[in-house]
């Protein structure tokens, strides 16, 4: 079981203190990822078939932020030494069907023995805590 929580046998934990958590790392730990919850129908939880699109959007958002950080780092003084980037195991998509298959569309929670549900309903960015000297006026992140 402990080895299942590690990525590719590399010994690096998929989640933990000061580590990123992604839907892909949670799926590797046994979390069932579904599309958006739709309704309860005859005792079954019903989900929209939008899991793949949501996960693709999450991955694209992550990749965009990493790219923005990389682009910014490239504008800094050339004498600064930055360690080379390492792939983030948390965002590795080892199960490609997550990006193509709609996943579970109907689930009988009692029959499945479900005792916990993680409900992600979105969030808004608030980066006011960052203390920076300048920001772009057309930035998607208003500080």
Backbone as numpy.savetxt, mean C-alpha at the origin, in Angstrom:
# Nx Ny Nz CAx CAy CAz Cx Cy Cz
5.82 -20.46 9.79 4.99 -19.26 9.79 5.86 -18.01 9.79
6.91 -17.99 10.61 7.75 -16.79 10.68 8.37 -16.48 9.34
8.77 -17.52 8.60 9.38 -17.28 7.30 8.39 -16.71 6.31
7.09 -17.01 6.50 6.07 -16.46 5.61 5.96 -14.95 5.74
6.41 -14.42 6.88 6.35 -12.97 7.09 7.58 -12.27 6.53
8.46 -13.01 5.95 9.66 -12.41 5.38 9.57 -12.46 3.86
10.21 -11.50 3.24 10.12 -11.38 1.80 11.25 -12.16 1.13
10.88 -13.08 0.28 11.85 -13.78 -0.56 12.99 -14.44 0.18
12.79 -14.77 1.46 13.84 -15.41 2.22 15.02 -14.50 2.50
14.88 -13.18 2.24 16.00 -12.26 2.40 16.29 -11.95 3.85
15.37 -12.28 4.76 15.56 -11.95 6.16 15.03 -10.57 6.51
14.66 -9.76 5.52 14.10 -8.44 5.80 12.62 -8.56 6.12
12.19 -8.01 7.24 10.76 -8.12 7.56 9.92 -7.34 6.57
8.74 -7.86 6.29 7.83 -7.19 5.38 7.17 -6.00 6.07
6.87 -6.14 7.35 6.34 -5.02 8.13 7.04 -5.02 9.48
6.93 -3.92 10.17 7.53 -3.82 11.49 7.87 -2.39 11.81
8.55 -2.16 12.93 8.87 -0.79 13.32 9.66 -0.07 12.23
9.27 1.15 11.96 9.94 2.01 10.97 9.97 1.40 9.58
8.99 0.59 9.25 8.91 -0.02 7.93 7.59 0.36 7.30
7.59 0.39 6.00 6.36 0.68 5.28 5.41 -0.50 5.37
4.15 -0.21 5.32 3.13 -1.25 5.24 2.35 -0.98 3.96
2.20 -1.98 3.15 1.44 -1.82 1.92 0.37 -2.89 1.86
-0.62 -2.73 0.99 -1.62 -3.79 0.87 -0.98 -5.10 0.41
0.11 -5.01 -0.34 0.76 -6.22 -0.86 1.47 -6.98 0.26
2.09 -6.24 1.20 2.73 -6.92 2.32 1.68 -7.51 3.25
0.56 -6.84 3.41 -0.51 -7.40 4.24 -1.08 -8.67 3.62
-1.22 -8.68 2.29 -1.75 -9.87 1.61 -0.81 -11.06 1.81
0.50 -10.82 1.80 1.46 -11.89 2.02 1.35 -12.46 3.43
0.82 -11.67 4.36 0.64 -12.14 5.73 -0.71 -12.81 5.94
-1.52 -12.90 4.89 -2.78 -13.61 5.00 -4.01 -12.73 5.04
-3.84 -11.42 4.94 -4.98 -10.51 4.91 -5.70 -10.68 3.57
-7.02 -10.82 3.61 -7.81 -10.94 2.38 -8.14 -9.54 1.90
-7.64 -9.18 0.74 -7.92 -7.87 0.16 -9.14 -7.97 -0.74
-10.07 -7.05 -0.57 -11.30 -7.06 -1.36 -11.48 -5.72 -2.03
-12.47 -5.65 -2.88 -12.89 -4.37 -3.42 -13.68 -3.61 -2.36
-14.21 -2.50 -2.75 -14.98 -1.66 -1.84 -16.23 -2.39 -1.35
-16.50 -2.28 -0.05 -17.69 -2.89 0.51 -18.92 -2.24 -0.10
-19.89 -3.07 -0.47 -21.09 -2.57 -1.13 -22.31 -2.68 -0.23
-22.59 -3.90 0.29 -23.79 -4.08 1.10 -23.75 -5.46 1.77
-24.70 -5.68 2.68 -24.93 -7.00 3.23 -26.19 -7.52 2.58
-26.10 -8.70 1.98 -27.23 -9.28 1.26 -27.39 -10.73 1.69
-28.52 -11.03 2.31 -28.83 -12.39 2.78 -27.68 -12.97 3.62
-27.15 -12.15 4.53 -26.09 -12.60 5.42 -24.70 -12.63 4.82
-24.57 -12.18 3.59 -23.26 -12.17 2.94 -22.77 -10.74 2.78
-21.48 -10.55 3.00 -20.85 -9.26 2.71 -20.61 -9.22 1.21
-21.04 -8.15 0.56 -20.90 -8.01 -0.89 -19.88 -6.90 -1.18
-18.97 -7.18 -2.12 -17.92 -6.24 -2.46 -17.97 -5.89 -3.94
-17.59 -4.66 -4.26 -17.50 -4.25 -5.66 -16.30 -4.93 -6.30
-16.34 -5.14 -7.61 -15.22 -5.80 -8.31 -14.10 -4.81 -8.67
-13.73 -3.94 -7.72 -12.75 -2.89 -8.02 -11.41 -3.06 -7.30
-11.16 -4.27 -6.77 -9.91 -4.49 -6.04 -8.69 -4.22 -6.90
-8.64 -4.77 -8.10 -7.46 -4.62 -8.97 -7.19 -3.15 -9.28
-8.24 -2.40 -9.61 -8.05 -0.99 -9.94 -7.56 -0.21 -8.72
-8.10 -0.53 -7.54 -7.67 0.17 -6.32 -6.21 -0.12 -6.00
-5.80 -1.38 -6.16 -4.41 -1.73 -5.87 -3.45 -1.14 -6.89
-3.88 -1.09 -8.15 -3.04 -0.45 -9.17 -2.86 1.04 -8.85
-3.93 1.69 -8.40 -3.86 3.11 -8.04 -2.95 3.31 -6.82
-3.03 2.42 -5.84 -2.16 2.53 -4.67 -0.70 2.38 -5.06
-0.41 1.40 -5.92 0.96 1.17 -6.38 1.46 2.36 -7.20
0.61 2.89 -8.07 1.00 4.05 -8.88 1.27 5.26 -7.99
0.43 5.46 -6.96 0.64 6.57 -6.03 1.95 6.44 -5.29
2.26 5.24 -4.84 3.53 5.00 -4.16 4.70 5.27 -5.10
4.62 4.73 -6.31 5.70 4.92 -7.28 5.89 6.40 -7.61
4.80 7.16 -7.67 4.88 8.59 -7.97 5.61 9.34 -6.85
5.28 9.01 -5.61 5.95 9.67 -4.48 7.43 9.33 -4.45
7.78 8.06 -4.68 9.18 7.67 -4.73 9.90 8.43 -5.85
9.25 8.57 -6.99 9.84 9.32 -8.10 10.05 10.79 -7.77
9.09 11.38 -7.07 9.22 12.79 -6.67 10.40 12.97 -5.71
10.55 12.03 -4.78 11.68 12.10 -3.85 12.99 11.93 -4.59
13.04 10.99 -5.52 14.25 10.76 -6.32 14.59 12.01 -7.13
13.58 12.61 -7.78 13.81 13.81 -8.58 14.34 14.95 -7.72
13.78 15.11 -6.52 14.25 16.16 -5.62 15.70 15.90 -5.21
16.01 14.65 -4.85 17.36 14.31 -4.43 18.36 14.61 -5.55
17.95 14.43 -6.79 18.84 14.70 -7.92 19.13 16.18 -8.10
18.31 17.06 -7.52 18.55 18.50 -7.63 19.49 19.02 -6.56
19.82 18.21 -5.58 20.66 18.65 -4.48 22.12 18.69 -4.90
22.91 19.29 -4.08 24.34 19.44 -4.32 24.96 18.10 -4.69
25.72 18.10 -5.77 26.31 16.85 -6.28 27.29 16.24 -5.29
27.80 17.04 -4.33 28.74 16.49 -3.36 28.05 15.68 -2.27
26.74 15.85 -2.16 25.98 15.05 -1.19 26.04 13.59 -1.62
26.24 12.72 -0.69 26.28 11.30 -0.98 25.01 10.64 -0.45
24.26 10.04 -1.33 23.05 9.33 -0.95 23.26 7.84 -1.24
22.82 7.01 -0.30 22.94 5.58 -0.60 22.05 5.21 -1.78
22.47 4.20 -2.54 21.65 3.81 -3.67 20.33 3.23 -3.17
19.33 3.39 -4.01 17.99 2.93 -3.65 17.95 1.41 -3.59
17.18 0.92 -2.62 16.94 -0.51 -2.52 15.46 -0.72 -2.80
15.12 -1.77 -3.51 13.70 -2.04 -3.74 12.97 -2.21 -2.42
11.78 -1.67 -2.34 10.98 -1.81 -1.12 10.18 -3.10 -1.20
10.56 -4.07 -0.39 9.91 -5.37 -0.41 8.42 -5.24 -0.12
8.05 -4.25 0.68 6.65 -4.09 1.04 5.77 -3.82 -0.17
6.33 -3.19 -1.19 5.54 -2.81 -2.37 5.74 -3.76 -3.54
6.50 -4.82 -3.35 6.68 -5.82 -4.39 5.36 -6.59 -4.58
4.95 -6.73 -5.83 3.71 -7.45 -6.13 4.09 -8.88 -6.49
4.05 -9.77 -5.50 4.42 -11.16 -5.76 3.23 -11.96 -6.29
2.02 -11.51 -6.02 0.81 -12.19 -6.48 0.18 -11.31 -7.57
0.53 -11.55 -8.82 0.08 -10.70 -9.93 -1.44 -10.71 -10.11
-2.11 -11.75 -9.63 -3.57 -11.79 -9.79 -4.25 -10.67 -9.00
-3.55 -10.09 -8.01 -4.13 -8.95 -7.28 -4.39 -7.78 -8.22
-3.61 -7.69 -9.31 -3.74 -6.56 -10.23 -4.64 -6.87 -11.42
-5.22 -8.07 -11.44 -6.09 -8.43 -12.57 -7.42 -9.01 -12.13
-7.45 -9.69 -11.02 -8.64 -10.39 -10.55 -9.44 -9.51 -9.59
-10.77 -9.50 -9.69 -11.56 -8.66 -8.78 -11.58 -9.17 -7.35
-11.12 -10.40 -7.12 -11.08 -10.92 -5.76 -12.44 -11.41 -5.29
-12.56 -11.58 -3.99 -13.79 -12.06 -3.37 -14.89 -11.03 -3.57
-16.02 -11.47 -4.10 -17.14 -10.55 -4.33 -18.26 -10.76 -3.30
-18.30 -11.94 -2.68 -19.33 -12.26 -1.70 -18.70 -13.15 -0.64
-19.02 -12.88 0.62 -18.41 -13.64 1.69 -19.37 -13.78 2.86
-19.56 -15.01 3.31 -20.35 -15.29 4.51 -19.38 -15.20 5.69
-19.44 -14.11 6.43 -18.48 -13.86 7.50 -18.54 -14.92 8.59
-19.72 -15.37 8.95 -19.85 -16.38 10.00 -19.24 -17.71 9.56
-19.58 -18.14 8.34 -19.04 -19.40 7.81 -17.52 -19.35 7.66
-17.01 -18.19 7.28 -15.57 -18.03 7.08 -14.82 -17.86 8.40
-15.54 -17.69 9.49 -14.89 -17.53 10.80 -14.21 -16.19 10.97
-14.70 -15.18 10.29 -14.09 -13.85 10.37 -14.42 -13.22 11.72
-13.37 -12.80 12.42 -13.55 -12.14 13.71 -13.06 -10.70 13.70
-12.26 -10.33 12.70 -11.74 -8.97 12.61 -11.84 -8.47 11.18
-12.14 -7.19 11.04 -12.19 -6.55 9.72 -11.40 -5.26 9.80
-10.44 -5.10 8.89 -9.73 -3.82 8.76 -10.47 -3.01 7.72
-10.92 -1.86 8.10 -11.72 -1.05 7.20 -10.94 0.20 6.84
-10.51 0.31 5.62 -9.81 1.50 5.16 -10.78 2.37 4.39
-10.97 3.59 4.85 -11.97 4.45 4.21 -11.38 5.72 3.63
-10.06 5.77 3.54 -9.43 6.93 2.92 -8.91 7.92 3.94
-8.18 8.90 3.44 -7.61 9.91 4.30 -7.27 11.13 3.46
-6.92 12.20 4.14 -6.48 13.42 3.46 -5.08 13.75 3.97
-4.24 14.25 3.09 -2.88 14.61 3.48 -2.87 15.91 4.26
-2.09 15.94 5.34 -1.84 17.17 6.09 -0.35 17.18 6.39
0.39 17.91 5.59 1.85 17.93 5.73 2.35 19.21 6.38
1.50 19.91 7.14 1.88 21.18 7.77 3.00 21.00 8.78
3.16 19.78 9.30 4.21 19.53 10.28 5.60 19.58 9.66
5.69 19.45 8.31 6.99 19.55 7.65 7.48 20.99 7.69
8.72 21.17 8.05 9.30 22.51 8.07 10.27 22.61 6.90
9.81 23.27 5.83 10.63 23.41 4.63 10.76 24.88 4.29
11.87 25.21 3.63 12.12 26.60 3.27 11.28 27.07 2.11
10.95 26.20 1.18 10.17 26.61 0.03 9.34 25.46 -0.49
8.26 25.79 -1.14 7.42 24.79 -1.78 7.04 25.32 -3.15
6.68 24.42 -4.01 6.18 24.82 -5.32 4.74 25.27 -5.16
4.38 26.35 -5.85 3.00 26.83 -5.71 2.01 25.93 -6.42
2.47 25.16 -7.39 1.55 24.28 -8.11 1.69 22.82 -7.64
2.25 22.64 -6.47 2.47 21.30 -5.93 1.14 20.65 -5.59
1.07 19.33 -5.78 -0.14 18.62 -5.38 -0.22 18.51 -3.86
0.91 18.77 -3.17 0.94 18.73 -1.71 0.99 20.16 -1.20
-0.11 20.68 -0.73 -0.13 22.04 -0.17 0.38 21.99 1.27
1.43 22.75 1.54 1.99 22.77 2.89 1.55 24.01 3.62
